[in-house]
PDB file of C-alpha atoms in Angstrom:
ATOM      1  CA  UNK A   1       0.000   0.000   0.000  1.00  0.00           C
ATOM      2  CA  UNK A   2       2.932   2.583   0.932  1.00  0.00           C
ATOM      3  CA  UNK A   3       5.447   1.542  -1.885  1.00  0.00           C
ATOM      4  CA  UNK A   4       7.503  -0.388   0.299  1.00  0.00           C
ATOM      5  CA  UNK A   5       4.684  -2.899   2.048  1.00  0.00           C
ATOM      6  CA  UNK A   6       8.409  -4.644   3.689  1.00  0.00           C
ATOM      7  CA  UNK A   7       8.707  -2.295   5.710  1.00  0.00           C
ATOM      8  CA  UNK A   8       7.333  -1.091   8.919  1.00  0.00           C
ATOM      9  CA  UNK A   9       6.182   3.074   9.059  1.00  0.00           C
ATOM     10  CA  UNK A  10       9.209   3.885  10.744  1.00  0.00           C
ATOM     11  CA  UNK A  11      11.258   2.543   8.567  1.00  0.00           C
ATOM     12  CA  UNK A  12       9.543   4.161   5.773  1.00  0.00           C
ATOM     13  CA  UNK A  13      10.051   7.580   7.176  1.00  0.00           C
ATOM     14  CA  UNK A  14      13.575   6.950   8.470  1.00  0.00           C
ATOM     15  CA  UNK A  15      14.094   5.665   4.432  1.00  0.00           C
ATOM     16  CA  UNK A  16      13.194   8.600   2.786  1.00  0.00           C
ATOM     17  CA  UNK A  17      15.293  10.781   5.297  1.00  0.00           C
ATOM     18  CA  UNK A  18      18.282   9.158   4.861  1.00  0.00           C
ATOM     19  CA  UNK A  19      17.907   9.374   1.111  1.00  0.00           C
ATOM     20  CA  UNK A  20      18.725  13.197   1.129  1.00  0.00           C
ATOM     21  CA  UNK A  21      20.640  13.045   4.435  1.00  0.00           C
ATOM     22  CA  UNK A  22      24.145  14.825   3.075  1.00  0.00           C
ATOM     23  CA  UNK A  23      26.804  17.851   3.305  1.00  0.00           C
ATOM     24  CA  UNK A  24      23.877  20.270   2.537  1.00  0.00           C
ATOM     25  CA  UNK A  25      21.379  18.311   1.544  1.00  0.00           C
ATOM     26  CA  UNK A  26      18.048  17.460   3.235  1.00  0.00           C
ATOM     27  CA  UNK A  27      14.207  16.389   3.224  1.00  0.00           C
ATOM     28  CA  UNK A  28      11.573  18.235   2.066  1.00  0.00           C
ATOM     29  CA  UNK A  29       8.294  17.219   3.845  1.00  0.00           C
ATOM     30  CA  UNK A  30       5.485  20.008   2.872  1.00  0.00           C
ATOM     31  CA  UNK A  31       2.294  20.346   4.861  1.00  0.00           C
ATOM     32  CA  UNK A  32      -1.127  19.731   3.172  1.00  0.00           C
ATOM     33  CA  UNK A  33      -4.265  20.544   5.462  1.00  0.00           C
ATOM     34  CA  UNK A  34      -6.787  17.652   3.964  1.00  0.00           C
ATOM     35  CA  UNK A  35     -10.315  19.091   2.924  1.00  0.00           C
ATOM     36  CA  UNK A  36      -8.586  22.385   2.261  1.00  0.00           C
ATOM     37  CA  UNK A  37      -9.505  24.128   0.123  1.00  0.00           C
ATOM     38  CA  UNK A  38     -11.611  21.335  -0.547  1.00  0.00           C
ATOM     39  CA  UNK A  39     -10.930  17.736  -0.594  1.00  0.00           C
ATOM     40  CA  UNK A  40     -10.536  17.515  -4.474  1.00  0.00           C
ATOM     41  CA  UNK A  41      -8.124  20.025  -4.332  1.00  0.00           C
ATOM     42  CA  UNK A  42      -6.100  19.217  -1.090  1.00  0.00           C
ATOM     43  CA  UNK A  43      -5.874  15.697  -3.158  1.00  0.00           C
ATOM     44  CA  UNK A  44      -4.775  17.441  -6.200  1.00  0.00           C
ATOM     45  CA  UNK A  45      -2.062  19.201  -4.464  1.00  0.00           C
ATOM     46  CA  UNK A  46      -0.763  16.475  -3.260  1.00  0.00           C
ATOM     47  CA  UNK A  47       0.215  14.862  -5.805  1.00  0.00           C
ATOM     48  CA  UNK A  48       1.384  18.021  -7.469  1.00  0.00           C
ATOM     49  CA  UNK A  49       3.840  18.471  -4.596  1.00  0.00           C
ATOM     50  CA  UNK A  50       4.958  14.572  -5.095  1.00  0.00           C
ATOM     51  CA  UNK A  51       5.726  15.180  -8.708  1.00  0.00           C
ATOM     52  CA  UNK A  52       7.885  18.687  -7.513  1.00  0.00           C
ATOM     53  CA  UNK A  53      10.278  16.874  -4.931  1.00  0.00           C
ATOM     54  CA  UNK A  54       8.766  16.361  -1.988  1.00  0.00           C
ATOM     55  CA  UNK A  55      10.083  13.092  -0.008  1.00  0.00           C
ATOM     56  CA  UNK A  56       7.047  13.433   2.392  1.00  0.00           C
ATOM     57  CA  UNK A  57       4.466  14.334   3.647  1.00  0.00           C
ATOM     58  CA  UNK A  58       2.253  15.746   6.732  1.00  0.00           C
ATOM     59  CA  UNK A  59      -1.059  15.793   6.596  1.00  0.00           C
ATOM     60  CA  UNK A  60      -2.977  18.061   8.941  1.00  0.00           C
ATOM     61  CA  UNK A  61      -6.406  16.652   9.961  1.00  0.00           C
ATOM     62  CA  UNK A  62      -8.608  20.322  10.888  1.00  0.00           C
ATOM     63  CA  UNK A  63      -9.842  20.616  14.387  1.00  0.00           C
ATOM     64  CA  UNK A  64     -11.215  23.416  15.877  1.00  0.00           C
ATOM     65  CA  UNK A  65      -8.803  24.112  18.382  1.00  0.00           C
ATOM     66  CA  UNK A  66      -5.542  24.603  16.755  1.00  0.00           C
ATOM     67  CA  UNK A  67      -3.233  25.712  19.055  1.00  0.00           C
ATOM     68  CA  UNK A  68       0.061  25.696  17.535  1.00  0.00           C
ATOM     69  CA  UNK A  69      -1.168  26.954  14.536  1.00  0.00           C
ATOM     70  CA  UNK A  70      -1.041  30.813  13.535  1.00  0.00           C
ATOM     71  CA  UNK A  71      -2.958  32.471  11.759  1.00  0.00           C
ATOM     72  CA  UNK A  72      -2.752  31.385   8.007  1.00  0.00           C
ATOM     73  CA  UNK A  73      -3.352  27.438   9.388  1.00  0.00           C
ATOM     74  CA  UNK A  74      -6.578  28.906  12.093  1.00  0.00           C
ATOM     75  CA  UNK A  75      -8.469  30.120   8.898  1.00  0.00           C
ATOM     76  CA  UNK A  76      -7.669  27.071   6.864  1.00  0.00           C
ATOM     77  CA  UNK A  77      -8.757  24.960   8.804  1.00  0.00           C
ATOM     78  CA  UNK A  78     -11.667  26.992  10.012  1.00  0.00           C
ATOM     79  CA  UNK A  79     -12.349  26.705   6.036  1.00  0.00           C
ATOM     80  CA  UNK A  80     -11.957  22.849   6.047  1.00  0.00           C
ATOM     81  CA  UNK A  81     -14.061  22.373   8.895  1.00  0.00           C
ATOM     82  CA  UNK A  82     -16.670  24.548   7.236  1.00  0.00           C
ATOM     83  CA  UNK A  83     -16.535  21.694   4.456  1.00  0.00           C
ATOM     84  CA  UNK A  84     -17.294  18.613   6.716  1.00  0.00           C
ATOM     85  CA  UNK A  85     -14.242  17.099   6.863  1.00  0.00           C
ATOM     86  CA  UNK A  86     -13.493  14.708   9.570  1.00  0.00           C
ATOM     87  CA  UNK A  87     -11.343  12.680  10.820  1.00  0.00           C
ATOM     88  CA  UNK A  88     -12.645   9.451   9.169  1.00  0.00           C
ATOM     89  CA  UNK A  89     -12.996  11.425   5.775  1.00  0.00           C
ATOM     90  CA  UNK A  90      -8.945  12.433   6.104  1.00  0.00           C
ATOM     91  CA  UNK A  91      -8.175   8.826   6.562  1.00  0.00           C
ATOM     92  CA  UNK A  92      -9.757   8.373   3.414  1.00  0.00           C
ATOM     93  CA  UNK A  93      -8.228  10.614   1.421  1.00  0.00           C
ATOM     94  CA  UNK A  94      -5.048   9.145   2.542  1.00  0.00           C
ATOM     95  CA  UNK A  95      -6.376   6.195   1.306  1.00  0.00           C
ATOM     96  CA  UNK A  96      -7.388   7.643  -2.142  1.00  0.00           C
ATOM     97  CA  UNK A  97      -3.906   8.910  -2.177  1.00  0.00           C
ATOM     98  CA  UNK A  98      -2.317   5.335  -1.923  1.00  0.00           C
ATOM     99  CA  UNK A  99      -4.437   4.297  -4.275  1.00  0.00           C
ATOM    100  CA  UNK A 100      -3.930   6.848  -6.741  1.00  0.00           C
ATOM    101  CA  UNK A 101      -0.325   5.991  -6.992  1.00  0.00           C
ATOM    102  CA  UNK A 102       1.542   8.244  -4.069  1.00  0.00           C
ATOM    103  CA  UNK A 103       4.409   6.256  -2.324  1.00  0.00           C
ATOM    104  CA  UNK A 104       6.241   9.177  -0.587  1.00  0.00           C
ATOM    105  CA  UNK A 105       5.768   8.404   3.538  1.00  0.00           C
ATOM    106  CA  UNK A 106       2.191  10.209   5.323  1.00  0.00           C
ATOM    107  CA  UNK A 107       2.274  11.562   8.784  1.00  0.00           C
ATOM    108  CA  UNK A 108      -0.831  12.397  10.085  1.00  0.00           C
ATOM    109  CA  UNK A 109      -0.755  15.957  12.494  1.00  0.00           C
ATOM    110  CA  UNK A 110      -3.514  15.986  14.887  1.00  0.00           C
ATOM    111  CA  UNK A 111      -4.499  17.074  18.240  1.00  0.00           C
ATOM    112  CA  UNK A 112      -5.126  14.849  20.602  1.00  0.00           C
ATOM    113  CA  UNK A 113      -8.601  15.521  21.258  1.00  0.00           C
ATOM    114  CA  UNK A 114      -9.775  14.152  17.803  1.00  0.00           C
ATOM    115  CA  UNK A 115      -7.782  11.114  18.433  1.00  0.00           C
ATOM    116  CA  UNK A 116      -9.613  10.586  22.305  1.00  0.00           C
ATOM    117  CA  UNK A 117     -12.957  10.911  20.757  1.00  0.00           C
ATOM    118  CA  UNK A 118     -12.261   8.516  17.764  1.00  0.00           C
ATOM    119  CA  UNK A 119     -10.205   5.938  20.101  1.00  0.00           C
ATOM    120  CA  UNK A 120      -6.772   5.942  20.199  1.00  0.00           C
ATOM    121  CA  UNK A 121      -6.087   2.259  19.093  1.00  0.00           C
ATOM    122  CA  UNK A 122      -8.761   2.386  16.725  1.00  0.00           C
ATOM    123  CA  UNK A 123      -7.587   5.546  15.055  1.00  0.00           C
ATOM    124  CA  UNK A 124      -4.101   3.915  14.473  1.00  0.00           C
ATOM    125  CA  UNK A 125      -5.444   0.982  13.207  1.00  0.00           C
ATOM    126  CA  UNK A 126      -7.327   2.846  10.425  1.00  0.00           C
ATOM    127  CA  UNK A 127      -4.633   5.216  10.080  1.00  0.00           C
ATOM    128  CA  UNK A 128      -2.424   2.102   9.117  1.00  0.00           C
ATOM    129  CA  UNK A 129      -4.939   0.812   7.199  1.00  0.00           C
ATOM    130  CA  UNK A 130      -5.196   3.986   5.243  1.00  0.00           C
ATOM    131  CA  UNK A 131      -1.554   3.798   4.297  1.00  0.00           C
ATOM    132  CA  UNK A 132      -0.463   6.071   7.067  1.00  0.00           C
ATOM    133  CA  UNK A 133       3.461   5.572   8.555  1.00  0.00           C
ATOM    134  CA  UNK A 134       3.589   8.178  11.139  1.00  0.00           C
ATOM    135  CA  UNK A 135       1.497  10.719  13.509  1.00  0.00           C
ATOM    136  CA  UNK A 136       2.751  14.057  14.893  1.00  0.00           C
ATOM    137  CA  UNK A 137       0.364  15.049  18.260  1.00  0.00           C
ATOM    138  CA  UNK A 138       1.555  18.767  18.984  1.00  0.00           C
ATOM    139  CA  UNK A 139      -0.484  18.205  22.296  1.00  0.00           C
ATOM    140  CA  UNK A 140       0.734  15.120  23.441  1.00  0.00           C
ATOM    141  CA  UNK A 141       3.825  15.192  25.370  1.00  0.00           C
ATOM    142  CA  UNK A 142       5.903  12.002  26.282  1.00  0.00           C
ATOM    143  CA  UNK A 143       4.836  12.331  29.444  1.00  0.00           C
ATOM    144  CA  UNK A 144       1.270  10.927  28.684  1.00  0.00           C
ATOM    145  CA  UNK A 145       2.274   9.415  25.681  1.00  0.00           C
ATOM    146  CA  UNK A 146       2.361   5.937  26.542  1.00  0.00           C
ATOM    147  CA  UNK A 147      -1.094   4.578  25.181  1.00  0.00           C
ATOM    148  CA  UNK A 148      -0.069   5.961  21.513  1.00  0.00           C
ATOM    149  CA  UNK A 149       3.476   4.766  22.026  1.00  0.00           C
ATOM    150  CA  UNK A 150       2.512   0.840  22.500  1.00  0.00           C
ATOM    151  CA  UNK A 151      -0.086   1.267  19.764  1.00  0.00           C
ATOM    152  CA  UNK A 152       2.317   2.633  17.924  1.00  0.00           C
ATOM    153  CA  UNK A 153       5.178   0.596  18.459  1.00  0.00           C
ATOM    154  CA  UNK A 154       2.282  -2.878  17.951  1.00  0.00           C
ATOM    155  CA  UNK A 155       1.555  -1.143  14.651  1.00  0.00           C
ATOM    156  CA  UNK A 156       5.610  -0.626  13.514  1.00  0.00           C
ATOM    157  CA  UNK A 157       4.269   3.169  13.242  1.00  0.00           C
ATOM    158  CA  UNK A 158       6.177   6.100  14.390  1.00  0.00           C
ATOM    159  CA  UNK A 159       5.475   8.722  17.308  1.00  0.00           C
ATOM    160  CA  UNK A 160       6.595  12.362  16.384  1.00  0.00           C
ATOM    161  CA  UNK A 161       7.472  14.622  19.292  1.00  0.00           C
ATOM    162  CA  UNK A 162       7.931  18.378  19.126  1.00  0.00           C
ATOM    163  CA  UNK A 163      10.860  20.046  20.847  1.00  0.00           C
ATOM    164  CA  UNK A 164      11.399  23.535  20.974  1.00  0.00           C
ATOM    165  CA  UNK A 165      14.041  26.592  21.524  1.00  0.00           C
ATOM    166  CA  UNK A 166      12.385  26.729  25.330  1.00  0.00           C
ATOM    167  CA  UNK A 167      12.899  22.853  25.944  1.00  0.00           C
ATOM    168  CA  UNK A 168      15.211  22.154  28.993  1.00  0.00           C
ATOM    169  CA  UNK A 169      17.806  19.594  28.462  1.00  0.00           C
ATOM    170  CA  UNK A 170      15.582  17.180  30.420  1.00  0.00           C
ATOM    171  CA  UNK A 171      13.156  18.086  28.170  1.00  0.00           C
ATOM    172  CA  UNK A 172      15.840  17.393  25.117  1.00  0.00           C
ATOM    173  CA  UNK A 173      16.463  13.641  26.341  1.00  0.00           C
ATOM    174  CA  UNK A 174      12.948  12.432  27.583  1.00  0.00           C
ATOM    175  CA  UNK A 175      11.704  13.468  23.841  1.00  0.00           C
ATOM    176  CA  UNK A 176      14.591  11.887  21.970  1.00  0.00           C
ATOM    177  CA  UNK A 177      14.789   9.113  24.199  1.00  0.00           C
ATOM    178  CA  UNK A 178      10.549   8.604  22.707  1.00  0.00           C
ATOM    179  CA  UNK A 179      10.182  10.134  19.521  1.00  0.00           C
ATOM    180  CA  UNK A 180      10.715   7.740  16.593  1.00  0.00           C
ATOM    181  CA  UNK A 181      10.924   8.162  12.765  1.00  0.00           C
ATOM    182  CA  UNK A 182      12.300  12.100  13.630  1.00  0.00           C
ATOM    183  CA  UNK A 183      12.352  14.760  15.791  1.00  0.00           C
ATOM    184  CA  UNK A 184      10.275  17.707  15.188  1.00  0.00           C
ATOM    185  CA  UNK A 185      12.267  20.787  15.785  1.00  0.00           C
ATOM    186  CA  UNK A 186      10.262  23.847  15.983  1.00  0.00           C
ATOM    187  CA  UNK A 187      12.489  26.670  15.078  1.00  0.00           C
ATOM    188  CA  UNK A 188      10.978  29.792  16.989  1.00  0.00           C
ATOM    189  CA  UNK A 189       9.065  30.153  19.932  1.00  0.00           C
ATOM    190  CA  UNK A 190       5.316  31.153  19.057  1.00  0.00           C
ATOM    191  CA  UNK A 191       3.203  29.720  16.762  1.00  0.00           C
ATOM    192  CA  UNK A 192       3.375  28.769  13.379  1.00  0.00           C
ATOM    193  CA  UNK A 193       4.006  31.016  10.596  1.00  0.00           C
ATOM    194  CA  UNK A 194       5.872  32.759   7.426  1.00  0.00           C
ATOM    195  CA  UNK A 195       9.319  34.472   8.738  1.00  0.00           C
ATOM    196  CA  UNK A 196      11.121  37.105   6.645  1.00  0.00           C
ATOM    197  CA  UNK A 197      14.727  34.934   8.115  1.00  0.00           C
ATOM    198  CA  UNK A 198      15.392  31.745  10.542  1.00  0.00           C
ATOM    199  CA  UNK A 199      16.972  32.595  14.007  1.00  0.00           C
ATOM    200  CA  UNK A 200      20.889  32.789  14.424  1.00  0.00           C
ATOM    201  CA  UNK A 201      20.496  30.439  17.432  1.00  0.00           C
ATOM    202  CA  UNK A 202      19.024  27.318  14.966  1.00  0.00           C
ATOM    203  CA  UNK A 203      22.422  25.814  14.165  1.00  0.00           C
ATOM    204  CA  UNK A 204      23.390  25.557  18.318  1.00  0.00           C
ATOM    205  CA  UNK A 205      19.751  24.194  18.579  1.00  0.00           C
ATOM    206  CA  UNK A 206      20.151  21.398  16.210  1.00  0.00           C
ATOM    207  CA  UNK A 207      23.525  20.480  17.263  1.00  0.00           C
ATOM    208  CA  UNK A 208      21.966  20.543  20.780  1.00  0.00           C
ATOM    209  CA  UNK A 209      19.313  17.997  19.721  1.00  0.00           C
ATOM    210  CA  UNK A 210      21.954  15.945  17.742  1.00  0.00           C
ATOM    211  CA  UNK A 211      24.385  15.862  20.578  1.00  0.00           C
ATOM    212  CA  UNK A 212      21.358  13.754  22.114  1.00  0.00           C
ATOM    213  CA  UNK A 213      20.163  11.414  19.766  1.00  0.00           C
ATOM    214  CA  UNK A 214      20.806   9.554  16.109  1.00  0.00           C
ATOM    215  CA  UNK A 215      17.240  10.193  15.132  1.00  0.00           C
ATOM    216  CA  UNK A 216      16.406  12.358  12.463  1.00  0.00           C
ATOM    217  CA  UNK A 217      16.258  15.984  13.319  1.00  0.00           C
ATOM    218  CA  UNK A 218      13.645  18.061  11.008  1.00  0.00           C
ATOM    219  CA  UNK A 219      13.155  21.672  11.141  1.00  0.00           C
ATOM    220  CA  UNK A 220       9.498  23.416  10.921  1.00  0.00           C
ATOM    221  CA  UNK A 221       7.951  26.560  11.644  1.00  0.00           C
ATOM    222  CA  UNK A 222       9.046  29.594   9.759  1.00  0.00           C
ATOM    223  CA  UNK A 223      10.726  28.231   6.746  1.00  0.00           C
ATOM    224  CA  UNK A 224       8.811  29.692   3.652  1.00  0.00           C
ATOM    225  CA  UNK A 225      11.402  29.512   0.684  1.00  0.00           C
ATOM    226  CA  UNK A 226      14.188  28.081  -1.536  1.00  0.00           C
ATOM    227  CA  UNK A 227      17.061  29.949   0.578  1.00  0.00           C
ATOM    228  CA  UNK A 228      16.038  28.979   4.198  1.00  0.00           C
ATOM    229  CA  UNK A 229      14.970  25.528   2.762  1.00  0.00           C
ATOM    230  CA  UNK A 230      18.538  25.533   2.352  1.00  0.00           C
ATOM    231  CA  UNK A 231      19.847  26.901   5.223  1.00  0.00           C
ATOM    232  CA  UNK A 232      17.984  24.438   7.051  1.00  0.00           C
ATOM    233  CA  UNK A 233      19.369  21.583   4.886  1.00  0.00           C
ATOM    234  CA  UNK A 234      23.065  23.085   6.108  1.00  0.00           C
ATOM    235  CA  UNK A 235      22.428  21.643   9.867  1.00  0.00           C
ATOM    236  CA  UNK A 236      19.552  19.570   9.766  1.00  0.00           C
ATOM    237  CA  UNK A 237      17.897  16.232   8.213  1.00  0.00           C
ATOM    238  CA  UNK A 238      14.477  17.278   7.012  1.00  0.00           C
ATOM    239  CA  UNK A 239      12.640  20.894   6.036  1.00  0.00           C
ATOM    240  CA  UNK A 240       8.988  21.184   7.204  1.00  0.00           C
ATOM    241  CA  UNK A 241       6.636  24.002   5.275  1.00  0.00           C
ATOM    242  CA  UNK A 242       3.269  24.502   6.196  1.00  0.00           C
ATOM    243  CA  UNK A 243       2.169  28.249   6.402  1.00  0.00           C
ATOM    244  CA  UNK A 244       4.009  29.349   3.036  1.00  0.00           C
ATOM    245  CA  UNK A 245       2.090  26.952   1.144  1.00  0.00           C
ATOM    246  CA  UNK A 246      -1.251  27.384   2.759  1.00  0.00           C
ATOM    247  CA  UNK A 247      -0.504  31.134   1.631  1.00  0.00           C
ATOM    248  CA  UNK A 248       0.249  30.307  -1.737  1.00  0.00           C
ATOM    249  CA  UNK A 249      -3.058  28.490  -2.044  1.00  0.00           C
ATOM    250  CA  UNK A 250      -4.863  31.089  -0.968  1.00  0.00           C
ATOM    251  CA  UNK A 251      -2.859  33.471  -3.633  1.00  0.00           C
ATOM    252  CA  UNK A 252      -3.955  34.234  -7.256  1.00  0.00           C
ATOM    253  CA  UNK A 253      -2.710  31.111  -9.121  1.00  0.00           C
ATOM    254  CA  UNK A 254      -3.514  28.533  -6.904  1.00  0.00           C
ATOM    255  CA  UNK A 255      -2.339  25.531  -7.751  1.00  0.00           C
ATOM    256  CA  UNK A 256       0.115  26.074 -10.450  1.00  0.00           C
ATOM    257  CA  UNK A 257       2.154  28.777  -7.313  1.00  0.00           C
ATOM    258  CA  UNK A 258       1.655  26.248  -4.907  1.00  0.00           C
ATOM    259  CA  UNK A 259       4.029  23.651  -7.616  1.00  0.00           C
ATOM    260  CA  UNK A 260       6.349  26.373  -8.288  1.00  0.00           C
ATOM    261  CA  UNK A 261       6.812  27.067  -4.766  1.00  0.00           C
ATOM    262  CA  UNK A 262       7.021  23.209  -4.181  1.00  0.00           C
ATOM    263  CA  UNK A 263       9.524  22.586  -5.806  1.00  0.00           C
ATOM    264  CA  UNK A 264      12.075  25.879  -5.165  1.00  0.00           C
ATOM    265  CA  UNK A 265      11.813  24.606  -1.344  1.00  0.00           C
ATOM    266  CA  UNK A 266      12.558  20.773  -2.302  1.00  0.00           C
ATOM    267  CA  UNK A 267      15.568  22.574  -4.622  1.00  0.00           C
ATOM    268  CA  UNK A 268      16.830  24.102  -1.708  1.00  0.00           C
ATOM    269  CA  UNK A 269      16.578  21.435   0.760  1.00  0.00           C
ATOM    270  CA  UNK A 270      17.796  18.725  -2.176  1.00  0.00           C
ATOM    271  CA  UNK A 271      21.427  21.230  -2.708  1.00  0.00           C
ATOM    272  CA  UNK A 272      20.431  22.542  -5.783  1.00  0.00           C
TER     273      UNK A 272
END
C-alpha cells in the first residue's frame, strides 16, 4: 500500500530521510491541510507536490482548536471544517492517495482531542490501514504518551514529538529518548508562521538535539522559501513548510504557485 509494504512506518520515514541526508542536503516534507480548500483540491495538491520533490508528507487533519497553529493554518482549517471534513474522511483521502499511486511516507498531524474521541487504538489501526506511517500530536507530550506509544510501536508506526528553543535539556532527552521516525524541531518560539529569516540560534539548537540522539532531526515553523529551505538543509535532516504553502493556495494562481513554490523549497533542501 505505501510503496515499500516490507517495511514497517518507521522505517519508511527513516528511508526517505536518509535518502537526502548529506553535506547540505536534506528532506523536504510540505504540509497539506486535507479538505482544504476542498478535498478535491487538497488531493490534487498532493500529488502536485509529489511530482515537484517532496520526499514526504504531513497531513494536517482540521480541528477546531488549533493551538500551535497561527494564523494562516486557524483560517484554513476553520475553512476545512466549514466543508465537513473529519477525521474518518482524512483517513480516506489518505487512502485515495495510496491508491492513486503516491508512495512518498504520510504523517498524520492531529491534536489529541480528535484522536480521544475517535479511540486511540482504533484511530491507528485505520490510520495504518489507510496507508499512514507516522502521527505528529503537537499536544501530546511524552509524558502521557504511553497509550499511543505501544499502539504505535504494535503497529511498527512512528510517534513524532515536538521540541522547541524553550525545551530544557531534560526536556531534550525524555523526547529523543521517545520520539521515533524524527524529531520535530520547531524553530521559533510562538506559533506557526511565514518568517522574513530563521533565528541565528538554529544551528546551536540542532547540534543541541543531535548531541542527544541519532534520530532524524527536522526543522518546521518559519521556513517559507528556496534559501532557508537551504539553510535548514546546512544543519539539519528534514525541512517542514506549512504556512508558506497554505498562503500560496490562498494566492492568485492557486495551484500552479503552490508547484512552483514546491519545488524551489525541495531545490533548496535537495542542494540545488
Amino acid at each position: 500500500m505505501n510503496g515499500n509494504d516490507c517495511m514497517t512506518g518507521v522505517e519508511r520515514i527513516r528511508s526517505a530521510i536518509a535518502k537526502r541526508q548529506g553535506d547540505a542536503t536534506a528532506a523536504f516534507m510540505p504540509y497539506v491541510l486535507l479538505g482544504f480548500p476542498s478535498r478535491m483540491e487538497s488531493v490534487a495538491m498532493v500529488q502536485s507536490m509529489a511530482d515537484a520533490g517532496a520526499d514526504l508528507f504531513e497531513f494536517g487533519f482540521p480541528f477546531s482548536d488549533p493551538l500551535a497553529d497561527g494564523p494562516t493554518l486557524q483560517a484554513a482549517t476553520h475553512k476545512a471544517l466549514l466543508n465537513g471534513t473529519t477525521t474518518r474522511q482524512c483517513l480516506d483521502i489518505a487512502k485515495e492517495l495510496r491508491d492513486a499511486g503516491i508512495t512518498q511516507p504520510f504523517c498524520a498531524m492531529s491534536y489529541y482531542n480528535p484522536i480521544f474521541n475517535y479511540g486511540p487504538a482504533r484511530f491507528i489501526e485505520d490510520a495504518a490501514r489507510a496507508g499512514f506511517d507516522g502521527f505528529i500530536i503537537p499536544d501530546l507530550p511524552p509524558d502521557e504518551g504511553e497509550e499511543m506509544e505501544e499502539a504505535c510501536r504494535e503497529a511498527g508506526l512512528a510517534l513524532v514529538y515536538l521540541l522547541a528553543p524553550s525545551s530544557s535539556q531534560e526536556r531534550v532527552e525524555l523526547v529523543t529518548e521517545h520520539s521515533t521516525g524524527f524529531i520535530y524541531l520547531v524553530s521559533v518560539l510562538g506559533t506557526t508562521g511565514v518568517r522574513a529569516s530563521l533565528p541565528d540560534y538554529l544551528t546551536d539548537l540542532v547540534a543541541l538535539v543531535r548531541a542527544n540522539t541519532d534520530t532524524p532531526v527536522c526543522v518546521g515553523f518559519g521556513v517559507s522559501n528556496g534559501t532557508q529551505a537551504a539553510q535548514v538543509a546546512s544543519i539539519a535532516d528534514g525541512a517542514i513548510v506549512a504556512s508558506a504553502l497554505i498562503d500560496t493556495v490562498l494566492g492568485p494562481n492557486g495551484a500552479d504557485a503552490v508547484k512552483c513554490l514546491a519545488r524551489k523549497l525541495a531545490q533548496g533542501a535537495h542542494g540545488h
